[in-house]
Amino acid sequence: MFKSAFARRGLAPVVLSRAVGDTATPTSALIPWNSCGAYMAATLGVATWSYAPFAVFSYVSPLLTIALAYAGFRMLRLPQAGAAPSRSAAGPHELN
């Protein structure tokens, strides 16, 4: 769904993967009608809103991801057509 939007902005696919992993995964336990939230509520026998105040990681992770993206930290770019690969677009094995 967001692949083309990230590509239009020149961001590498790994940035999209990290954004989804950092935001959607932790917050899914806070949504009662989501399979994760329903499982947690049924297994623990506790309503979602009962454990929500203690799920600090679920709130902090998306906020930290947004802050780091805004700061440009680890926002890997796609190489430009015809240009030599830059250090920011290189993979981890190519940074030496």
XYZ file of C-alpha atoms in Angstrom:
96
model
C 0.000 0.000 0.000
C 2.777 2.468 0.890
C 5.508 1.013 -1.342
C 4.922 3.487 -4.163
C 4.774 6.452 -1.756
C 8.141 5.515 -0.247
C 9.602 4.961 -3.748
C 8.357 8.391 -4.913
C 10.228 9.941 -1.999
C 13.387 8.021 -2.923
C 13.411 5.859 0.217
C 14.711 2.299 0.200
C 12.216 -0.539 0.842
C 13.982 -1.352 4.113
C 12.714 1.983 5.493
C 9.108 0.928 4.831
C 9.740 -2.445 6.451
C 11.226 -0.810 9.522
C 8.370 1.703 9.762
C 5.739 -1.045 9.690
C 7.664 -3.166 12.184
C 8.182 -0.249 14.556
C 4.614 1.050 14.478
C 2.027 -1.563 13.479
C 3.377 -4.516 15.423
C 3.561 -2.963 18.925
C 0.251 -1.111 18.649
C -1.787 -4.100 17.455
C -2.196 -5.406 21.020
C -4.026 -2.189 21.948
C -6.823 -2.633 19.395
C -9.495 -4.904 20.909
C -11.023 -6.059 17.591
C -7.623 -6.908 16.117
C -6.623 -10.581 16.332
C -3.674 -9.676 18.574
C -5.777 -7.591 20.960
C -8.533 -10.217 21.067
C -5.986 -12.958 21.784
C -4.376 -10.963 24.583
C -7.741 -10.166 26.166
C -8.974 -13.776 25.907
C -5.717 -15.352 27.099
C -5.157 -12.957 29.986
C -8.836 -12.562 30.794
C -8.265 -8.807 30.990
C -9.931 -6.114 28.885
C -7.638 -4.258 26.497
C -8.218 -0.923 28.238
C -7.138 -2.501 31.524
C -3.599 -3.267 30.367
C -3.296 -0.318 27.948
C -1.801 2.107 30.530
C 1.027 -0.367 31.171
C 1.875 -0.940 27.491
C 4.391 1.900 27.371
C 6.410 0.333 24.552
C 3.288 0.312 22.358
C 3.048 4.107 22.665
C 6.718 5.007 22.630
C 7.802 2.932 19.622
C 5.710 4.770 16.992
C 6.577 8.152 18.483
C 10.282 7.373 18.488
C 10.078 6.097 14.905
C 8.447 9.345 13.778
C 11.028 11.440 15.637
C 13.981 9.520 14.155
C 12.494 9.693 10.642
C 11.983 13.440 11.014
C 15.626 13.750 12.089
C 16.690 11.703 9.045
C 18.401 8.993 11.099
C 18.968 5.816 9.040
C 16.672 6.971 6.220
C 18.350 4.989 3.467
C 17.849 6.396 -0.021
C 17.474 4.615 -3.347
C 20.406 5.161 -5.707
C 19.707 7.722 -8.427
C 19.688 6.467 -12.027
C 23.154 6.841 -13.521
C 24.732 7.988 -10.271
C 27.383 6.183 -8.295
C 26.008 4.531 -5.134
C 26.291 6.811 -2.146
C 27.201 5.738 1.346
C 23.582 6.191 2.526
C 22.243 3.903 -0.226
C 24.857 1.175 0.303
C 23.993 -2.004 2.164
C 25.664 -2.897 5.453
C 28.190 -5.130 3.675
C 29.225 -2.244 1.406
C 30.033 0.302 4.111
C 33.640 -0.750 4.664
